[in-house]
mmCIF file of C-alpha atoms and ligand atoms in Angstrom:
data_model
loop_
_atom_site.group_PDB
_atom_site.id
_atom_site.type_symbol
_atom_site.label_atom_id
_atom_site.label_comp_id
_atom_site.label_asym_id
_atom_site.label_seq_id
_atom_site.Cartn_x
_atom_site.Cartn_y
_atom_site.Cartn_z
ATOM 1 C CA MET F 1 0.311 21.665 24.012
ATOM 2 C CA HIS F 2 3.568 22.702 25.654
ATOM 3 C CA GLN F 3 6.880 21.257 24.546
ATOM 4 C CA LEU F 4 7.636 18.166 26.563
ATOM 5 C CA GLU F 5 10.627 18.062 28.796
ATOM 6 C CA LYS F 6 13.158 15.389 28.056
ATOM 7 C CA SER F 7 12.338 13.578 31.326
ATOM 8 C CA ASP F 8 8.562 13.602 30.244
ATOM 9 C CA LEU F 9 9.526 12.044 26.963
ATOM 10 C CA GLN F 10 11.481 9.275 28.729
ATOM 11 C CA LEU F 11 8.440 8.538 30.886
ATOM 12 C CA LEU F 12 6.216 8.358 27.830
ATOM 13 C CA SER F 13 8.709 6.035 26.159
ATOM 14 C CA GLN F 14 8.948 3.691 29.185
ATOM 15 C CA SER F 15 5.178 3.690 29.654
ATOM 16 C CA LEU F 16 4.656 2.857 26.092
ATOM 17 C CA CYS F 17 7.267 0.099 26.121
ATOM 18 C CA GLY F 18 5.710 -1.345 29.244
ATOM 19 C CA VAL F 19 2.326 -1.782 27.582
ATOM 20 C CA ALA F 20 3.914 -3.235 24.389
ATOM 21 C CA ARG F 21 5.761 -5.862 26.494
ATOM 22 C CA VAL F 22 2.473 -6.836 28.333
ATOM 23 C CA PHE F 23 0.614 -7.097 25.092
ATOM 24 C CA GLY F 24 3.511 -9.069 23.635
ATOM 25 C CA ALA F 25 3.417 -11.468 26.552
ATOM 26 C CA ARG F 26 -0.336 -12.060 25.793
ATOM 27 C CA GLN F 27 0.650 -13.032 22.184
ATOM 28 C CA TRP F 28 -1.305 -10.066 20.654
ATOM 29 C CA CYS F 29 1.636 -9.102 18.440
ATOM 30 C CA LEU F 30 3.713 -12.113 17.642
ATOM 31 C CA ALA F 31 6.509 -12.239 15.073
ATOM 32 C CA THR F 32 7.374 -8.467 15.409
ATOM 33 C CA SER F 33 3.679 -7.594 14.333
ATOM 34 C CA GLY F 34 1.619 -4.771 15.786
ATOM 35 C CA ASN F 35 2.708 -1.250 16.513
ATOM 36 C CA PHE F 36 2.366 1.281 19.286
ATOM 37 C CA SER F 37 2.437 5.051 19.345
ATOM 38 C CA VAL F 38 1.908 8.056 21.679
ATOM 39 C CA ARG F 39 1.423 11.646 20.820
ATOM 40 C CA ILE F 40 4.336 13.966 21.880
ATOM 41 C CA ASP F 41 2.772 17.241 20.957
ATOM 42 C CA LYS F 42 0.444 18.742 18.375
ATOM 43 C CA ASN F 43 2.936 18.116 15.624
ATOM 44 C CA SER F 44 4.713 14.863 16.511
ATOM 45 C CA LEU F 45 4.335 11.284 17.731
ATOM 46 C CA LEU F 46 6.595 8.562 19.110
ATOM 47 C CA ILE F 47 6.118 5.088 17.364
ATOM 48 C CA THR F 48 7.685 1.718 17.278
ATOM 49 C CA GLN F 49 10.421 1.143 14.672
ATOM 50 C CA SER F 50 9.781 -1.557 12.061
ATOM 51 C CA GLY F 51 10.565 -5.116 12.966
ATOM 52 C CA LYS F 52 10.949 -4.893 16.709
ATOM 53 C CA ASP F 53 9.982 -7.671 18.988
ATOM 54 C CA LYS F 54 7.158 -6.143 21.134
ATOM 55 C CA SER F 55 7.674 -8.555 24.036
ATOM 56 C CA GLU F 56 11.159 -7.060 24.489
ATOM 57 C CA LEU F 57 10.404 -3.494 23.398
ATOM 58 C CA ALA F 58 12.815 -0.849 24.853
ATOM 59 C CA PRO F 59 12.781 2.965 24.444
ATOM 60 C CA ASP F 60 15.582 2.739 21.795
ATOM 61 C CA ASP F 61 13.122 0.854 19.614
ATOM 62 C CA LEU F 62 10.936 3.928 19.377
ATOM 63 C CA MET F 63 11.290 6.859 16.975
ATOM 64 C CA ARG F 64 9.797 10.260 16.395
ATOM 65 C CA CYS F 65 7.748 11.170 13.375
ATOM 66 C CA ASP F 66 5.547 14.189 12.485
ATOM 67 C CA LEU F 67 1.869 13.810 11.887
ATOM 68 C CA ASP F 68 2.320 13.075 8.181
ATOM 69 C CA GLY F 69 4.336 9.983 9.250
ATOM 70 C CA THR F 70 7.731 11.561 8.253
ATOM 71 C CA PRO F 71 10.606 10.383 10.547
ATOM 72 C CA ALA F 72 12.560 13.112 12.427
ATOM 73 C CA ASP F 73 15.635 10.863 11.827
ATOM 74 C CA ALA F 74 15.753 9.614 8.238
ATOM 75 C CA THR F 75 18.155 6.890 9.019
ATOM 76 C CA LEU F 76 15.368 5.022 11.140
ATOM 77 C CA ARG F 77 12.550 3.049 9.598
ATOM 78 C CA PRO F 78 9.190 3.582 11.370
ATOM 79 C CA SER F 79 6.482 0.856 11.486
ATOM 80 C CA ALA F 80 4.967 0.179 8.091
ATOM 81 C CA GLU F 81 1.554 1.254 9.537
ATOM 82 C CA THR F 82 2.738 4.639 10.665
ATOM 83 C CA ALA F 83 0.283 6.297 8.144
ATOM 84 C CA LEU F 84 -2.630 4.836 9.969
ATOM 85 C CA HIS F 85 -1.441 6.088 13.387
ATOM 86 C CA ALA F 86 -0.637 9.538 11.947
ATOM 87 C CA CYS F 87 -4.162 9.843 10.248
ATOM 88 C CA LEU F 88 -5.813 9.180 13.619
ATOM 89 C CA TYR F 89 -3.889 11.888 15.447
ATOM 90 C CA ARG F 90 -4.531 14.302 12.630
ATOM 91 C CA ARG F 91 -8.308 13.473 12.736
ATOM 92 C CA ASP F 92 -8.805 13.956 16.446
ATOM 93 C CA ALA F 93 -6.707 16.188 18.619
ATOM 94 C CA ALA F 94 -8.025 14.338 21.729
ATOM 95 C CA ILE F 95 -6.237 11.092 20.726
ATOM 96 C CA GLY F 96 -3.159 10.732 22.738
ATOM 97 C CA ALA F 97 -2.070 7.084 22.131
ATOM 98 C CA VAL F 98 -2.814 4.413 19.476
ATOM 99 C CA PHE F 99 -2.163 0.658 19.824
ATOM 100 C CA HIS F 100 -2.382 -1.916 17.096
ATOM 101 C CA THR F 101 -2.530 -5.662 17.832
ATOM 102 C CA HIS F 102 -2.617 -8.858 15.716
ATOM 103 C CA SER F 103 -4.495 -11.205 18.064
ATOM 104 C CA VAL F 104 -6.027 -14.593 16.870
ATOM 105 C CA SER F 105 -9.587 -13.442 17.748
ATOM 106 C CA SER F 106 -9.349 -10.112 15.890
ATOM 107 C CA THR F 107 -7.817 -11.790 12.847
ATOM 108 C CA LEU F 108 -10.438 -14.574 12.662
ATOM 109 C CA LEU F 109 -13.493 -12.497 13.548
ATOM 110 C CA SER F 110 -12.717 -9.814 11.018
ATOM 111 C CA ARG F 111 -12.303 -12.455 8.200
ATOM 112 C CA ALA F 112 -15.725 -13.838 9.157
ATOM 113 C CA ALA F 113 -17.462 -10.403 9.497
ATOM 114 C CA GLY F 114 -19.139 -8.134 7.003
ATOM 115 C CA THR F 115 -18.501 -4.417 7.347
ATOM 116 C CA SER F 116 -18.632 -4.380 11.144
ATOM 117 C CA VAL F 117 -18.589 -6.414 14.238
ATOM 118 C CA GLU F 118 -21.195 -5.639 17.037
ATOM 119 C CA PHE F 119 -21.172 -6.231 20.810
ATOM 120 C CA SER F 120 -24.208 -5.936 23.132
ATOM 121 C CA GLY F 121 -24.995 -7.387 26.516
ATOM 122 C CA TYR F 122 -21.380 -7.534 27.732
ATOM 123 C CA GLU F 123 -20.450 -5.759 30.886
ATOM 124 C CA MET F 124 -16.905 -5.214 29.472
ATOM 125 C CA GLN F 125 -18.378 -2.653 27.017
ATOM 126 C CA LYS F 126 -18.095 -0.211 29.907
ATOM 127 C CA ALA F 127 -14.403 -0.316 29.557
ATOM 128 C CA LEU F 128 -14.861 1.993 26.529
ATOM 129 C CA ALA F 129 -15.163 5.673 27.177
ATOM 130 C CA GLY F 130 -18.709 6.863 26.411
ATOM 131 C CA PHE F 131 -20.341 3.474 26.756
ATOM 132 C CA GLU F 132 -22.052 3.325 30.202
ATOM 133 C CA SER F 133 -24.132 0.226 30.046
ATOM 134 C CA HIS F 134 -24.034 -3.344 28.758
ATOM 135 C CA GLU F 135 -27.261 -2.378 26.980
ATOM 136 C CA ASN F 136 -25.365 -0.037 24.616
ATOM 137 C CA ARG F 137 -24.417 -1.417 21.292
ATOM 138 C CA VAL F 138 -20.679 -1.232 20.370
ATOM 139 C CA THR F 139 -19.993 -1.276 16.606
ATOM 140 C CA LEU F 140 -16.395 -1.841 15.450
ATOM 141 C CA THR F 141 -16.020 -1.036 11.677
ATOM 142 C CA VAL F 142 -14.108 -3.661 9.575
ATOM 143 C CA PHE F 143 -11.932 -2.245 6.689
ATOM 144 C CA ASP F 144 -10.688 -4.497 3.968
ATOM 145 C CA ASN F 145 -6.923 -4.888 4.304
ATOM 146 C CA SER F 146 -4.487 -3.352 1.892
ATOM 147 C CA GLN F 147 -0.739 -3.109 1.626
ATOM 148 C CA ASP F 148 -1.251 0.496 0.285
ATOM 149 C CA LEU F 149 -1.362 2.138 3.723
ATOM 150 C CA PRO F 150 -1.881 5.776 2.609
ATOM 151 C CA GLU F 151 -4.972 4.392 0.723
ATOM 152 C CA LEU F 152 -6.218 2.489 3.651
ATOM 153 C CA ALA F 153 -5.684 5.484 5.956
ATOM 154 C CA LYS F 154 -7.817 7.630 3.566
ATOM 155 C CA ARG F 155 -10.682 5.085 3.813
ATOM 156 C CA VAL F 156 -10.334 4.941 7.655
ATOM 157 C CA GLN F 157 -10.365 8.751 7.860
ATOM 158 C CA ALA F 158 -13.487 9.091 5.582
ATOM 159 C CA ARG F 159 -15.427 6.395 7.467
ATOM 160 C CA LEU F 160 -14.650 7.580 11.013
ATOM 161 C CA ALA F 161 -15.571 11.148 10.052
ATOM 162 C CA LYS F 162 -19.197 9.874 9.349
ATOM 163 C CA ALA F 163 -19.591 7.807 12.523
ATOM 164 C CA SER F 164 -21.841 9.571 15.088
ATOM 165 C CA CYS F 165 -20.651 7.662 18.203
ATOM 166 C CA PRO F 166 -17.843 5.443 17.185
ATOM 167 C CA ALA F 167 -16.093 2.840 19.378
ATOM 168 C CA PRO F 168 -12.491 3.848 20.012
ATOM 169 C CA GLY F 169 -11.136 1.300 17.569
ATOM 170 C CA PHE F 170 -11.665 -0.584 14.332
ATOM 171 C CA LEU F 171 -10.742 -3.807 12.706
ATOM 172 C CA ILE F 172 -8.749 -4.626 9.477
ATOM 173 C CA ARG F 173 -9.868 -7.823 7.786
ATOM 174 C CA GLY F 174 -7.593 -10.819 8.426
ATOM 175 C CA HIS F 175 -5.166 -8.415 10.034
ATOM 176 C CA GLY F 176 -5.944 -7.042 13.565
ATOM 177 C CA LEU F 177 -7.294 -4.420 15.861
ATOM 178 C CA TYR F 178 -6.580 -0.633 16.093
ATOM 179 C CA ALA F 179 -7.648 1.098 19.469
ATOM 180 C CA TRP F 180 -6.881 4.465 20.774
ATOM 181 C CA GLY F 181 -7.446 6.666 23.840
ATOM 182 C CA LYS F 182 -6.709 10.171 25.316
ATOM 183 C CA ASP F 183 -3.509 8.843 26.824
ATOM 184 C CA ILE F 184 -1.533 5.607 27.238
ATOM 185 C CA ALA F 185 -3.705 4.300 30.162
ATOM 186 C CA GLU F 186 -6.975 4.831 28.316
ATOM 187 C CA ALA F 187 -5.680 3.375 25.029
ATOM 188 C CA ARG F 188 -4.522 0.267 27.019
ATOM 189 C CA ARG F 189 -7.993 -0.086 28.717
ATOM 190 C CA HIS F 190 -9.642 0.178 25.361
ATOM 191 C CA THR F 191 -7.417 -2.265 23.651
ATOM 192 C CA GLU F 192 -7.808 -4.785 26.544
ATOM 193 C CA GLY F 193 -11.623 -4.299 26.635
ATOM 194 C CA LEU F 194 -11.977 -4.731 22.868
ATOM 195 C CA GLU F 195 -9.571 -7.766 22.795
ATOM 196 C CA PHE F 196 -11.713 -9.311 25.627
ATOM 197 C CA LEU F 197 -14.976 -8.721 23.742
ATOM 198 C CA LEU F 198 -13.498 -9.999 20.502
ATOM 199 C CA SER F 199 -12.281 -13.221 22.331
ATOM 200 C CA CYS F 200 -15.765 -13.621 23.935
ATOM 201 C CA LEU F 201 -17.419 -13.420 20.532
ATOM 202 C CA TRP F 202 -15.046 -15.749 18.902
ATOM 203 C CA GLN F 203 -15.258 -18.309 21.692
ATOM 204 C CA ALA F 204 -19.079 -18.083 21.738
ATOM 205 C CA ARG F 205 -19.134 -18.812 18.003
ATOM 206 C CA LEU F 206 -16.930 -21.832 18.411
ATOM 207 C CA ALA F 207 -19.244 -23.035 21.139
ATOM 208 C CA GLY F 208 -22.357 -22.354 19.024
ATOM 209 C CA LEU F 209 -23.516 -19.711 21.488
ATOM 210 C CA GLN F 210 -24.740 -16.164 20.577
HETATM 211 ZN ZN1 LIG E 1 -0.690 -4.662 11.401
#
């Protein structure tokens, strides 16, 4: 990928912050939780700094890291979960943006689930690239949570490498959702689609429906 011009970088920053503010307003990343990143080129990414309020996110709240998660500016502290973002970009060169939310539905459903959450019969499944019918089955893997992020990243990488047709996301138990796409627009669509599906599943469970 060619080196991005400064103006391209500004557009990427503004676009990423716009999505973060929308997701923040939906209460998907309260209390400075969640993190958002976009690929700059084959060696680096732009990611939210630690502890920033996503509902007010501005370009100065972002920072550059390499694909091992090492900050370009050592005086800035990246999100605690940078290792997970970096491992996704390393694993798949087609991934251009990664969003991580801490919604109520993803937190509760991942606590109640075994090793995966499945959706079928929902029209919204078609929001996910590669899923063309409500009759397809979408499987979201659930990983046990850990504060050892490099260790969690290793488990994620190993599991995703085995999946033949994975959904563009996964859950971490009692924690939240990761979703990605080829660019910011697709990652946004995937995150919104998966959050909608998780919310449907949780509300159906509360109502005693299946
Ligand atoms: Zn998190």
